[in-house]
PDB file of C-alpha atoms and ligand atoms in Angstrom:
ATOM      1  CA  MET A  57       5.570  13.501  15.239  1.00  0.00           C
ATOM      2  CA  SER A  58       1.815  13.927  14.934  1.00  0.00           C
ATOM      3  CA  ALA A  59       0.322  14.837  11.650  1.00  0.00           C
ATOM      4  CA  LYS A  60      -1.631  18.037  11.076  1.00  0.00           C
ATOM      5  CA  LEU A  61      -5.273  17.352  10.209  1.00  0.00           C
ATOM      6  CA  LEU A  62      -6.508  18.383   6.782  1.00  0.00           C
ATOM      7  CA  ASP A  63      -9.926  19.859   7.788  1.00  0.00           C
ATOM      8  CA  GLY A  64     -12.234  19.233   4.841  1.00  0.00           C
ATOM      9  CA  LYS A  65     -15.152  20.756   6.752  1.00  0.00           C
ATOM     10  CA  ALA A  66     -13.446  24.155   7.159  1.00  0.00           C
ATOM     11  CA  LEU A  67     -12.176  24.077   3.602  1.00  0.00           C
ATOM     12  CA  ALA A  68     -15.664  23.202   2.279  1.00  0.00           C
ATOM     13  CA  ALA A  69     -17.216  26.115   4.346  1.00  0.00           C
ATOM     14  CA  GLY A  70     -14.765  28.603   2.673  1.00  0.00           C
ATOM     15  CA  LEU A  71     -15.416  27.200  -0.757  1.00  0.00           C
ATOM     16  CA  LYS A  72     -19.195  27.370  -0.267  1.00  0.00           C
ATOM     17  CA  GLU A  73     -19.056  30.987   0.813  1.00  0.00           C
ATOM     18  CA  ARG A  74     -17.230  31.830  -2.446  1.00  0.00           C
ATOM     19  CA  ILE A  75     -19.703  29.748  -4.496  1.00  0.00           C
ATOM     20  CA  LYS A  76     -22.628  31.436  -2.787  1.00  0.00           C
ATOM     21  CA  ALA A  77     -21.219  34.925  -3.611  1.00  0.00           C
ATOM     22  CA  GLU A  78     -20.678  33.800  -7.220  1.00  0.00           C
ATOM     23  CA  ILE A  79     -24.261  32.465  -7.449  1.00  0.00           C
ATOM     24  CA  GLN A  80     -25.672  35.758  -6.164  1.00  0.00           C
ATOM     25  CA  GLY A  81     -23.908  37.442  -9.074  1.00  0.00           C
ATOM     26  CA  LEU A  82     -25.499  35.239 -11.746  1.00  0.00           C
ATOM     27  CA  LYS A  83     -28.416  36.515 -13.833  1.00  0.00           C
ATOM     28  CA  THR A  84     -30.624  33.759 -12.764  1.00  0.00           C
ATOM     29  CA  LYS A  85     -30.821  31.191  -9.975  1.00  0.00           C
ATOM     30  CA  PRO A  86     -28.984  28.036 -11.222  1.00  0.00           C
ATOM     31  CA  LYS A  87     -31.220  24.923 -11.289  1.00  0.00           C
ATOM     32  CA  LEU A  88     -30.079  21.438 -10.438  1.00  0.00           C
ATOM     33  CA  VAL A  89     -32.165  18.301 -11.100  1.00  0.00           C
ATOM     34  CA  SER A  90     -31.311  14.955  -9.543  1.00  0.00           C
ATOM     35  CA  VAL A  91     -32.883  11.960 -11.270  1.00  0.00           C
ATOM     36  CA  GLN A  92     -33.430   8.833  -9.121  1.00  0.00           C
ATOM     37  CA  VAL A  93     -34.726   5.464 -10.449  1.00  0.00           C
ATOM     38  CA  GLY A  94     -36.402   3.491  -7.754  1.00  0.00           C
ATOM     39  CA  GLU A  95     -35.504   3.875  -4.027  1.00  0.00           C
ATOM     40  CA  ASN A  96     -32.147   3.101  -2.635  1.00  0.00           C
ATOM     41  CA  PRO A  97     -31.339   3.771   1.092  1.00  0.00           C
ATOM     42  CA  ALA A  98     -27.674   4.170   0.167  1.00  0.00           C
ATOM     43  CA  SER A  99     -28.595   7.271  -1.869  1.00  0.00           C
ATOM     44  CA  GLU A 100     -30.564   9.055   0.927  1.00  0.00           C
ATOM     45  CA  VAL A 101     -27.640  10.825   2.627  1.00  0.00           C
ATOM     46  CA  TYR A 102     -26.244  12.150  -0.624  1.00  0.00           C
ATOM     47  CA  LEU A 103     -29.681  13.297  -1.781  1.00  0.00           C
ATOM     48  CA  ARG A 104     -30.346  15.113   1.552  1.00  0.00           C
ATOM     49  CA  SER A 105     -26.937  16.781   1.272  1.00  0.00           C
ATOM     50  CA  GLN A 106     -27.663  17.880  -2.304  1.00  0.00           C
ATOM     51  CA  ARG A 107     -30.910  19.459  -1.261  1.00  0.00           C
ATOM     52  CA  LYS A 108     -29.580  21.127   1.892  1.00  0.00           C
ATOM     53  CA  ASN A 109     -26.542  22.544   0.174  1.00  0.00           C
ATOM     54  CA  ALA A 110     -28.552  23.730  -2.812  1.00  0.00           C
ATOM     55  CA  GLU A 111     -30.940  25.584  -0.472  1.00  0.00           C
ATOM     56  CA  ASN A 112     -28.092  27.156   1.502  1.00  0.00           C
ATOM     57  CA  LEU A 113     -26.267  28.309  -1.618  1.00  0.00           C
ATOM     58  CA  GLY A 114     -29.268  29.789  -3.509  1.00  0.00           C
ATOM     59  CA  VAL A 115     -29.637  26.895  -6.025  1.00  0.00           C
ATOM     60  CA  GLU A 116     -33.065  25.759  -7.179  1.00  0.00           C
ATOM     61  CA  TYR A 117     -33.214  22.001  -6.595  1.00  0.00           C
ATOM     62  CA  ARG A 118     -35.565  19.289  -7.798  1.00  0.00           C
ATOM     63  CA  LEU A 119     -35.591  15.526  -7.268  1.00  0.00           C
ATOM     64  CA  GLN A 120     -37.145  13.732 -10.169  1.00  0.00           C
ATOM     65  CA  LYS A 121     -38.184  10.207  -9.210  1.00  0.00           C
ATOM     66  CA  LEU A 122     -38.803   7.405 -11.666  1.00  0.00           C
ATOM     67  CA  ASP A 123     -40.319   4.072 -10.990  1.00  0.00           C
ATOM     68  CA  GLU A 124     -38.008   1.223 -10.074  1.00  0.00           C
ATOM     69  CA  LYS A 125     -39.168  -0.543 -13.302  1.00  0.00           C
ATOM     70  CA  ALA A 126     -38.433   2.370 -15.573  1.00  0.00           C
ATOM     71  CA  THR A 127     -36.626   1.237 -18.723  1.00  0.00           C
ATOM     72  CA  GLU A 128     -33.425   2.640 -20.309  1.00  0.00           C
ATOM     73  CA  VAL A 129     -35.465   4.248 -23.027  1.00  0.00           C
ATOM     74  CA  GLN A 130     -37.709   6.007 -20.457  1.00  0.00           C
ATOM     75  CA  LEU A 131     -34.749   7.279 -18.535  1.00  0.00           C
ATOM     76  CA  ILE A 132     -33.081   8.514 -21.735  1.00  0.00           C
ATOM     77  CA  LYS A 133     -36.269  10.372 -22.607  1.00  0.00           C
ATOM     78  CA  VAL A 134     -36.211  12.130 -19.256  1.00  0.00           C
ATOM     79  CA  ILE A 135     -32.528  13.040 -19.712  1.00  0.00           C
ATOM     80  CA  ASN A 136     -33.195  14.401 -23.191  1.00  0.00           C
ATOM     81  CA  SER A 137     -35.969  16.622 -21.934  1.00  0.00           C
ATOM     82  CA  LEU A 138     -33.733  17.956 -19.145  1.00  0.00           C
ATOM     83  CA  ASN A 139     -30.883  18.538 -21.655  1.00  0.00           C
ATOM     84  CA  ASN A 140     -33.260  20.514 -23.800  1.00  0.00           C
ATOM     85  CA  ASP A 141     -34.840  22.528 -20.955  1.00  0.00           C
ATOM     86  CA  LYS A 142     -32.996  25.913 -20.870  1.00  0.00           C
ATOM     87  CA  GLY A 143     -34.135  26.389 -17.242  1.00  0.00           C
ATOM     88  CA  VAL A 144     -32.084  23.381 -16.087  1.00  0.00           C
ATOM     89  CA  ASN A 145     -28.392  23.937 -15.610  1.00  0.00           C
ATOM     90  CA  GLY A 146     -27.185  20.696 -13.928  1.00  0.00           C
ATOM     91  CA  ILE A 147     -28.240  17.047 -14.041  1.00  0.00           C
ATOM     92  CA  ILE A 148     -27.306  14.281 -11.740  1.00  0.00           C
ATOM     93  CA  ILE A 149     -28.216  10.631 -12.456  1.00  0.00           C
ATOM     94  CA  GLN A 150     -28.357   9.193  -8.955  1.00  0.00           C
ATOM     95  CA  MET A 151     -26.327   5.990  -8.549  1.00  0.00           C
ATOM     96  CA  PRO A 152     -26.815   3.165  -8.020  1.00  0.00           C
ATOM     97  CA  LEU A 153     -29.295   2.544 -10.903  1.00  0.00           C
ATOM     98  CA  PRO A 154     -31.296  -0.642 -10.853  1.00  0.00           C
ATOM     99  CA  GLY A 155     -29.539  -3.690 -12.375  1.00  0.00           C
ATOM    100  CA  HIS A 156     -31.421  -3.567 -15.678  1.00  0.00           C
ATOM    101  CA  ILE A 157     -30.076  -0.134 -16.526  1.00  0.00           C
ATOM    102  CA  ASP A 158     -26.546   0.290 -17.950  1.00  0.00           C
ATOM    103  CA  ALA A 159     -25.134   3.282 -16.076  1.00  0.00           C
ATOM    104  CA  LYS A 160     -22.214   3.731 -18.537  1.00  0.00           C
ATOM    105  CA  LEU A 161     -24.605   3.848 -21.438  1.00  0.00           C
ATOM    106  CA  ILE A 162     -26.926   6.340 -19.700  1.00  0.00           C
ATOM    107  CA  SER A 163     -24.048   8.735 -18.880  1.00  0.00           C
ATOM    108  CA  GLN A 164     -23.453   9.202 -22.584  1.00  0.00           C
ATOM    109  CA  TYR A 165     -26.824  10.708 -22.986  1.00  0.00           C
ATOM    110  CA  LEU A 166     -26.204  13.587 -20.591  1.00  0.00           C
ATOM    111  CA  SER A 167     -25.374  16.923 -22.132  1.00  0.00           C
ATOM    112  CA  PRO A 168     -21.684  17.329 -21.274  1.00  0.00           C
ATOM    113  CA  ILE A 169     -22.329  20.964 -20.250  1.00  0.00           C
ATOM    114  CA  LYS A 170     -25.032  19.952 -17.726  1.00  0.00           C
ATOM    115  CA  ASP A 171     -23.115  16.952 -16.462  1.00  0.00           C
ATOM    116  CA  VAL A 172     -22.219  18.297 -12.926  1.00  0.00           C
ATOM    117  CA  GLU A 173     -20.706  15.001 -11.768  1.00  0.00           C
ATOM    118  CA  ALA A 174     -18.408  14.781 -14.785  1.00  0.00           C
ATOM    119  CA  VAL A 175     -19.460  11.235 -15.753  1.00  0.00           C
ATOM    120  CA  HIS A 176     -19.934  11.818 -19.434  1.00  0.00           C
ATOM    121  CA  PRO A 177     -17.003  10.368 -21.519  1.00  0.00           C
ATOM    122  CA  GLN A 178     -16.296  13.954 -22.907  1.00  0.00           C
ATOM    123  CA  ASN A 179     -15.710  15.339 -19.453  1.00  0.00           C
ATOM    124  CA  MET A 180     -13.572  12.371 -18.487  1.00  0.00           C
ATOM    125  CA  GLY A 181     -11.592  12.839 -21.701  1.00  0.00           C
ATOM    126  CA  GLU A 182     -11.017  16.548 -21.109  1.00  0.00           C
ATOM    127  CA  ILE A 183      -9.077  15.583 -17.952  1.00  0.00           C
ATOM    128  CA  VAL A 184      -6.587  13.737 -20.127  1.00  0.00           C
ATOM    129  CA  PHE A 185      -5.945  16.959 -22.080  1.00  0.00           C
ATOM    130  CA  GLY A 186      -5.873  19.060 -18.873  1.00  0.00           C
ATOM    131  CA  ASN A 187      -8.801  21.178 -20.145  1.00  0.00           C
ATOM    132  CA  ALA A 188     -11.608  19.984 -17.860  1.00  0.00           C
ATOM    133  CA  LYS A 189     -13.945  22.650 -16.511  1.00  0.00           C
ATOM    134  CA  ILE A 190     -16.226  20.155 -14.800  1.00  0.00           C
ATOM    135  CA  LEU A 191     -14.409  17.669 -12.623  1.00  0.00           C
ATOM    136  CA  PRO A 192     -15.349  14.418 -10.896  1.00  0.00           C
ATOM    137  CA  CYS A 193     -16.325  15.655  -7.390  1.00  0.00           C
ATOM    138  CA  THR A 194     -14.285  13.319  -5.202  1.00  0.00           C
ATOM    139  CA  ALA A 195     -11.107  13.409  -7.291  1.00  0.00           C
ATOM    140  CA  ALA A 196     -11.366  17.176  -7.380  1.00  0.00           C
ATOM    141  CA  SER A 197     -11.896  17.244  -3.609  1.00  0.00           C
ATOM    142  CA  CYS A 198      -8.583  15.448  -3.148  1.00  0.00           C
ATOM    143  CA  MET A 199      -6.827  17.953  -5.273  1.00  0.00           C
ATOM    144  CA  GLU A 200      -8.478  20.762  -3.270  1.00  0.00           C
ATOM    145  CA  LEU A 201      -7.108  19.231  -0.031  1.00  0.00           C
ATOM    146  CA  LEU A 202      -3.603  19.008  -1.463  1.00  0.00           C
ATOM    147  CA  ASN A 203      -3.761  22.594  -2.813  1.00  0.00           C
ATOM    148  CA  SER A 204      -4.888  23.788   0.623  1.00  0.00           C
ATOM    149  CA  ILE A 205      -1.508  22.926   2.196  1.00  0.00           C
ATOM    150  CA  GLU A 206       0.541  26.025   2.353  1.00  0.00           C
ATOM    151  CA  GLY A 207       4.043  25.871   1.058  1.00  0.00           C
ATOM    152  CA  ILE A 208       3.679  22.450  -0.621  1.00  0.00           C
ATOM    153  CA  GLU A 209       4.976  22.223  -4.123  1.00  0.00           C
ATOM    154  CA  LEU A 210       3.255  19.273  -5.966  1.00  0.00           C
ATOM    155  CA  TYR A 211       5.626  19.430  -8.974  1.00  0.00           C
ATOM    156  CA  GLY A 212       7.888  16.395  -8.940  1.00  0.00           C
ATOM    157  CA  LYS A 213       6.420  14.823  -5.842  1.00  0.00           C
ATOM    158  CA  GLU A 214       5.919  11.047  -5.685  1.00  0.00           C
ATOM    159  CA  ALA A 215       2.286   9.895  -5.137  1.00  0.00           C
ATOM    160  CA  CYS A 216       0.527   6.593  -4.710  1.00  0.00           C
ATOM    161  CA  VAL A 217      -3.187   6.323  -5.474  1.00  0.00           C
ATOM    162  CA  VAL A 218      -4.725   3.114  -4.065  1.00  0.00           C
ATOM    163  CA  GLY A 219      -7.925   2.377  -5.976  1.00  0.00           C
ATOM    164  CA  HIS A 220      -8.555   2.766  -9.642  1.00  0.00           C
ATOM    165  CA  SER A 221     -12.273   3.369  -9.935  1.00  0.00           C
ATOM    166  CA  GLU A 222     -13.720   5.473 -12.694  1.00  0.00           C
ATOM    167  CA  ILE A 223     -15.134   8.070 -10.272  1.00  0.00           C
ATOM    168  CA  VAL A 224     -12.128   8.454  -7.977  1.00  0.00           C
ATOM    169  CA  GLY A 225      -8.727   6.713  -8.615  1.00  0.00           C
ATOM    170  CA  LYS A 226      -8.425   7.017 -12.388  1.00  0.00           C
ATOM    171  CA  PRO A 227      -9.419  10.729 -12.831  1.00  0.00           C
ATOM    172  CA  LEU A 228      -7.391  11.528  -9.692  1.00  0.00           C
ATOM    173  CA  ALA A 229      -4.228   9.984 -11.124  1.00  0.00           C
ATOM    174  CA  LEU A 230      -4.671  12.126 -14.267  1.00  0.00           C
ATOM    175  CA  LEU A 231      -5.196  15.300 -12.217  1.00  0.00           C
ATOM    176  CA  LEU A 232      -2.013  14.520 -10.335  1.00  0.00           C
ATOM    177  CA  LEU A 233      -0.147  13.840 -13.619  1.00  0.00           C
ATOM    178  CA  ASN A 234      -1.359  17.175 -14.925  1.00  0.00           C
ATOM    179  CA  LYS A 235       0.428  18.758 -11.949  1.00  0.00           C
ATOM    180  CA  PHE A 236       3.653  16.769 -12.774  1.00  0.00           C
ATOM    181  CA  VAL A 237       3.302  14.490  -9.783  1.00  0.00           C
ATOM    182  CA  THR A 238       4.970  11.122 -10.389  1.00  0.00           C
ATOM    183  CA  THR A 239       1.978   8.908  -9.851  1.00  0.00           C
ATOM    184  CA  THR A 240       1.583   5.180  -9.223  1.00  0.00           C
ATOM    185  CA  VAL A 241      -1.833   3.652  -9.212  1.00  0.00           C
ATOM    186  CA  CYS A 242      -2.427   0.468  -7.094  1.00  0.00           C
ATOM    187  CA  HIS A 243      -5.538  -1.686  -7.185  1.00  0.00           C
ATOM    188  CA  ILE A 244      -6.834  -5.105  -6.331  1.00  0.00           C
ATOM    189  CA  ALA A 245      -4.169  -6.889  -8.291  1.00  0.00           C
ATOM    190  CA  THR A 246      -1.469  -4.964  -6.448  1.00  0.00           C
ATOM    191  CA  GLY A 247      -3.059  -6.189  -3.191  1.00  0.00           C
ATOM    192  CA  GLN A 248      -3.256  -9.779  -4.435  1.00  0.00           C
ATOM    193  CA  ARG A 249       0.425  -9.683  -5.606  1.00  0.00           C
ATOM    194  CA  GLY A 250       1.397  -8.563  -2.112  1.00  0.00           C
ATOM    195  CA  THR A 251       3.276  -5.426  -3.307  1.00  0.00           C
ATOM    196  CA  LEU A 252       0.928  -2.782  -1.900  1.00  0.00           C
ATOM    197  CA  PRO A 253       3.180  -1.968   1.132  1.00  0.00           C
ATOM    198  CA  GLU A 254       6.158  -1.388  -1.182  1.00  0.00           C
ATOM    199  CA  PHE A 255       4.379   1.308  -3.195  1.00  0.00           C
ATOM    200  CA  VAL A 256       2.689   2.921  -0.148  1.00  0.00           C
ATOM    201  CA  LYS A 257       5.962   3.100   1.793  1.00  0.00           C
ATOM    202  CA  LYS A 258       7.569   5.191  -0.987  1.00  0.00           C
ATOM    203  CA  ALA A 259       4.695   7.681  -1.305  1.00  0.00           C
ATOM    204  CA  GLU A 260       5.128  11.341  -0.325  1.00  0.00           C
ATOM    205  CA  ILE A 261       1.453  11.723  -1.190  1.00  0.00           C
ATOM    206  CA  LEU A 262      -0.794   8.806  -0.424  1.00  0.00           C
ATOM    207  CA  ILE A 263      -4.435   8.799  -1.525  1.00  0.00           C
ATOM    208  CA  VAL A 264      -6.551   5.736  -0.684  1.00  0.00           C
ATOM    209  CA  ALA A 265      -9.987   5.064  -2.177  1.00  0.00           C
ATOM    210  CA  VAL A 266     -10.829   1.434  -1.761  1.00  0.00           C
ATOM    211  CA  GLY A 267     -13.565   0.872   0.847  1.00  0.00           C
ATOM    212  CA  LYS A 268     -11.765  -1.568   3.143  1.00  0.00           C
ATOM    213  CA  ALA A 269     -11.208  -0.517   6.749  1.00  0.00           C
ATOM    214  CA  GLY A 270      -7.618  -0.927   7.996  1.00  0.00           C
ATOM    215  CA  LEU A 271      -6.277  -1.836   4.506  1.00  0.00           C
ATOM    216  CA  ILE A 272      -3.360   0.592   4.840  1.00  0.00           C
ATOM    217  CA  LYS A 273      -1.322  -0.175   7.922  1.00  0.00           C
ATOM    218  CA  GLY A 274      -0.141   2.840   9.792  1.00  0.00           C
ATOM    219  CA  ASP A 275       3.507   1.738   9.801  1.00  0.00           C
ATOM    220  CA  TRP A 276       3.503   1.624   5.944  1.00  0.00           C
ATOM    221  CA  VAL A 277       3.037   5.435   5.876  1.00  0.00           C
ATOM    222  CA  LYS A 278       6.223   7.348   4.924  1.00  0.00           C
ATOM    223  CA  GLU A 279       7.439   9.819   7.586  1.00  0.00           C
ATOM    224  CA  GLY A 280       6.075  13.258   6.750  1.00  0.00           C
ATOM    225  CA  ALA A 281       3.735  11.972   3.990  1.00  0.00           C
ATOM    226  CA  ILE A 282       0.444  13.638   3.010  1.00  0.00           C
ATOM    227  CA  VAL A 283      -2.323  11.128   3.556  1.00  0.00           C
ATOM    228  CA  ILE A 284      -5.796  11.483   2.045  1.00  0.00           C
ATOM    229  CA  ASP A 285      -8.268   8.817   3.017  1.00  0.00           C
ATOM    230  CA  VAL A 286     -11.296   8.731   0.707  1.00  0.00           C
ATOM    231  CA  GLY A 287     -12.631   5.377   2.071  1.00  0.00           C
ATOM    232  CA  ILE A 288     -15.871   5.282   4.000  1.00  0.00           C
ATOM    233  CA  ASN A 289     -16.567   2.158   6.094  1.00  0.00           C
ATOM    234  CA  LEU A 290     -18.930   1.516   8.901  1.00  0.00           C
ATOM    235  CA  VAL A 291     -17.167  -0.464  11.645  1.00  0.00           C
ATOM    236  CA  GLU A 292     -19.102  -1.202  14.835  1.00  0.00           C
ATOM    237  CA  GLY A 293     -21.414   1.756  14.188  1.00  0.00           C
ATOM    238  CA  LYS A 294     -18.447   4.145  13.548  1.00  0.00           C
ATOM    239  CA  LEU A 295     -17.383   5.699  10.260  1.00  0.00           C
ATOM    240  CA  VAL A 296     -13.709   5.029   9.474  1.00  0.00           C
ATOM    241  CA  GLY A 297     -11.514   5.279   6.462  1.00  0.00           C
ATOM    242  CA  ASP A 298      -9.156   2.760   4.764  1.00  0.00           C
ATOM    243  CA  VAL A 299      -6.032   3.875   6.601  1.00  0.00           C
ATOM    244  CA  GLU A 300      -5.209   2.850  10.205  1.00  0.00           C
ATOM    245  CA  PHE A 301      -5.645   6.410  11.456  1.00  0.00           C
ATOM    246  CA  ASP A 302      -4.071   6.402  14.874  1.00  0.00           C
ATOM    247  CA  LYS A 303      -0.779   4.861  13.767  1.00  0.00           C
ATOM    248  CA  ALA A 304      -0.668   6.701  10.464  1.00  0.00           C
ATOM    249  CA  GLN A 305      -1.105  10.016  12.250  1.00  0.00           C
ATOM    250  CA  GLU A 306       2.078   9.367  14.176  1.00  0.00           C
ATOM    251  CA  ARG A 307       4.103   9.155  10.977  1.00  0.00           C
ATOM    252  CA  ALA A 308       2.268  11.386   8.441  1.00  0.00           C
ATOM    253  CA  GLY A 309       2.885  15.128   8.010  1.00  0.00           C
ATOM    254  CA  TYR A 310      -0.723  15.777   7.046  1.00  0.00           C
ATOM    255  CA  ILE A 311      -3.727  13.428   7.196  1.00  0.00           C
ATOM    256  CA  THR A 312      -7.570  13.710   6.576  1.00  0.00           C
ATOM    257  CA  PRO A 313      -9.925  12.582   9.340  1.00  0.00           C
ATOM    258  CA  VAL A 314     -12.786  10.268   8.412  1.00  0.00           C
ATOM    259  CA  PRO A 315     -15.402  11.660   8.683  1.00  0.00           C
ATOM    260  CA  GLY A 316     -14.569  15.324   8.100  1.00  0.00           C
ATOM    261  CA  GLY A 317     -11.908  15.065   5.362  1.00  0.00           C
ATOM    262  CA  VAL A 318     -12.850  14.407   1.726  1.00  0.00           C
ATOM    263  CA  GLY A 319     -16.592  13.880   2.324  1.00  0.00           C
ATOM    264  CA  PRO A 320     -17.718  17.443   3.160  1.00  0.00           C
ATOM    265  CA  LEU A 321     -15.825  18.817   0.085  1.00  0.00           C
ATOM    266  CA  THR A 322     -17.495  16.701  -2.516  1.00  0.00           C
ATOM    267  CA  VAL A 323     -20.841  18.375  -2.437  1.00  0.00           C
ATOM    268  CA  ALA A 324     -19.141  21.797  -2.433  1.00  0.00           C
ATOM    269  CA  ILE A 325     -17.318  20.799  -5.591  1.00  0.00           C
ATOM    270  CA  LEU A 326     -20.666  19.573  -7.038  1.00  0.00           C
ATOM    271  CA  MET A 327     -22.003  23.085  -6.571  1.00  0.00           C
ATOM    272  CA  ARG A 328     -18.828  24.598  -8.056  1.00  0.00           C
ATOM    273  CA  ASN A 329     -19.402  22.342 -11.063  1.00  0.00           C
ATOM    274  CA  LEU A 330     -22.959  23.558 -11.315  1.00  0.00           C
ATOM    275  CA  VAL A 331     -21.714  27.237 -11.468  1.00  0.00           C
ATOM    276  CA  GLU A 332     -19.135  26.164 -14.166  1.00  0.00           C
ATOM    277  CA  ALA A 333     -21.886  24.375 -16.097  1.00  0.00           C
ATOM    278  CA  TYR A 334     -24.155  27.478 -15.892  1.00  0.00           C
ATOM    279  CA  LYS A 335     -21.342  29.649 -17.248  1.00  0.00           C
ATOM    280  CA  LEU A 336     -20.582  27.205 -20.105  1.00  0.00           C
ATOM    281  CA  GLN A 337     -24.298  27.295 -21.038  1.00  0.00           C
ATOM    282  CA  GLN A 338     -24.176  31.108 -21.422  1.00  0.00           C
ATOM    283  CA  LYS A 339     -21.451  30.858 -24.100  1.00  0.00           C
TER     284      LYS A 339
HETATM  285  P1  LIG B 698     -14.805   0.988  -6.128  1.00  0.00           P
HETATM  286  O1  LIG B 698     -15.378  -0.223  -5.362  1.00  0.00           O
HETATM  287  O2  LIG B 698     -15.361   1.340  -7.456  1.00  0.00           O
HETATM  288  O3  LIG B 698     -13.298   0.727  -6.343  1.00  0.00           O
HETATM  289  C1  LIG B 698     -12.469   0.130  -5.418  1.00  0.00           C
HETATM  290  C2  LIG B 698     -11.016   0.171  -5.777  1.00  0.00           C
HETATM  291  O4  LIG B 698     -10.267  -0.486  -4.799  1.00  0.00           O
HETATM  292  C3  LIG B 698     -10.762  -0.704  -7.104  1.00  0.00           C
HETATM  293  O5  LIG B 698      -9.894   0.035  -7.972  1.00  0.00           O
HETATM  294  C4  LIG B 698     -10.114  -1.959  -6.591  1.00  0.00           C
HETATM  295  O6  LIG B 698      -9.288  -2.567  -7.554  1.00  0.00           O
HETATM  296  C5  LIG B 698      -9.406  -1.460  -5.373  1.00  0.00           C
HETATM  297  N1  LIG B 698      -9.166  -2.439  -4.397  1.00  0.00           N
HETATM  298  C6  LIG B 698     -10.015  -3.399  -3.869  1.00  0.00           C
HETATM  299  N2  LIG B 698      -9.389  -4.181  -2.955  1.00  0.00           N
HETATM  300  C7  LIG B 698      -8.105  -3.820  -2.893  1.00  0.00           C
HETATM  301  C8  LIG B 698      -6.977  -4.304  -2.181  1.00  0.00           C
HETATM  302  N3  LIG B 698      -7.071  -5.312  -1.304  1.00  0.00           N
HETATM  303  N4  LIG B 698      -5.791  -3.585  -2.334  1.00  0.00           N
HETATM  304  C9  LIG B 698      -5.688  -2.591  -3.255  1.00  0.00           C
HETATM  305  N5  LIG B 698      -6.734  -2.062  -3.986  1.00  0.00           N
HETATM  306  C10 LIG B 698      -7.878  -2.698  -3.788  1.00  0.00           C
HETATM  307  O7  LIG B 698     -14.841   2.159  -5.126  1.00  0.00           O
HETATM  308  P2  LIG B 698     -15.024   3.791  -5.227  1.00  0.00           P
HETATM  309  O8  LIG B 698     -16.388   4.041  -5.691  1.00  0.00           O
HETATM  310  O9  LIG B 698     -13.844   4.323  -5.867  1.00  0.00           O
HETATM  311  O10 LIG B 698     -14.950   4.140  -3.653  1.00  0.00           O
HETATM  312  C11 LIG B 698     -13.832   3.797  -2.845  1.00  0.00           C
HETATM  313  C12 LIG B 698     -14.081   4.213  -1.405  1.00  0.00           C
HETATM  314  O11 LIG B 698     -14.287   5.547  -1.367  1.00  0.00           O
HETATM  315  C13 LIG B 698     -15.394   3.669  -0.784  1.00  0.00           C
HETATM  316  O12 LIG B 698     -15.173   3.449   0.573  1.00  0.00           O
HETATM  317  C14 LIG B 698     -16.352   4.753  -0.981  1.00  0.00           C
HETATM  318  O13 LIG B 698     -17.434   4.716  -0.086  1.00  0.00           O
HETATM  319  C15 LIG B 698     -15.477   5.899  -0.780  1.00  0.00           C
HETATM  320  N6  LIG B 698     -15.957   7.192  -1.412  1.00  0.00           N
HETATM  321  C16 LIG B 698     -16.001   8.298  -0.685  1.00  0.00           C
HETATM  322  C17 LIG B 698     -16.386   9.498  -1.214  1.00  0.00           C
HETATM  323  C18 LIG B 698     -16.408  10.754  -0.394  1.00  0.00           C
HETATM  324  O14 LIG B 698     -17.012  11.679  -0.749  1.00  0.00           O
HETATM  325  N7  LIG B 698     -15.647  10.748   0.683  1.00  0.00           N
HETATM  326  C19 LIG B 698     -16.800   9.497  -2.570  1.00  0.00           C
HETATM  327  C20 LIG B 698     -16.742   8.394  -3.397  1.00  0.00           C
HETATM  328  C21 LIG B 698     -16.283   7.221  -2.783  1.00  0.00           C
END
């Protein structure tokens, strides 16, 4: 058997068409501001993608740069002024922040209805209640990929999420639970205990977000499973995921390529969140 590819690029293109049409129907052009403290080469790809997608979809975009040495107080002042600016609909605090700034503290100062990456505790909490309008982009992208598979009923399925970060694994586990998927979350301690293969082998849905190339062996993958690989690793100049793709593809029913799976969808979800934020601000 050879798995069908879950084409994130094509899915993102369709989603962006719908978002673009929705933006054209809004009273004003939505405005997104990304705040960056200092320079970080790791942020450049994401920043370019934000700008390019904003331009293509009819979103006004501004990158607001603060000096590397800016203090928490200065950053909070900038956030407050963006929160109060009626012309700004979405705010991104670009990660990573310099070491002297506490990212968790800073996220609390964002207006929850302008928090297009869903990092504010209120937006995280809404996921627990199944009420979230603005969702963490990568976790929501995984759900989008699952929902794109025709004829697949999520209700009652058994899933394994590997990775329990605040931006991917934890919110994703809650999104799956909200769909009545029986969900196991594995993490570093599962790996250290040596029981990771056990959990992976049982999973009808396997979602991996760790950042370690080849962590998931192809022969652990259950026959017919849906495999979503969130991991991004650079190996000998090539981007690869966390799952041994060639071997996994022989066993899985569906699998995401890396690149071209989860990645392209995340920025489309970011723009969908911006439209949601815009609408919440009109209420
Ligand atoms: P993170 O570093 O915050 O979390 C890593 C998780 O992996 C932790 O829960 C940790 O406990 C777990 N882990 C580490 N070693 C393990 C092991 N040996 N066995 C089992 N679990 C282990 O990472 P993150 O920010 O969630 O990102 C994870 C990966 O996803 C990275 O490669 C990142 O680049 C990628 N990512 C991709 C996108 C995208 O758009 N495609 C978005 C966000 C993150």
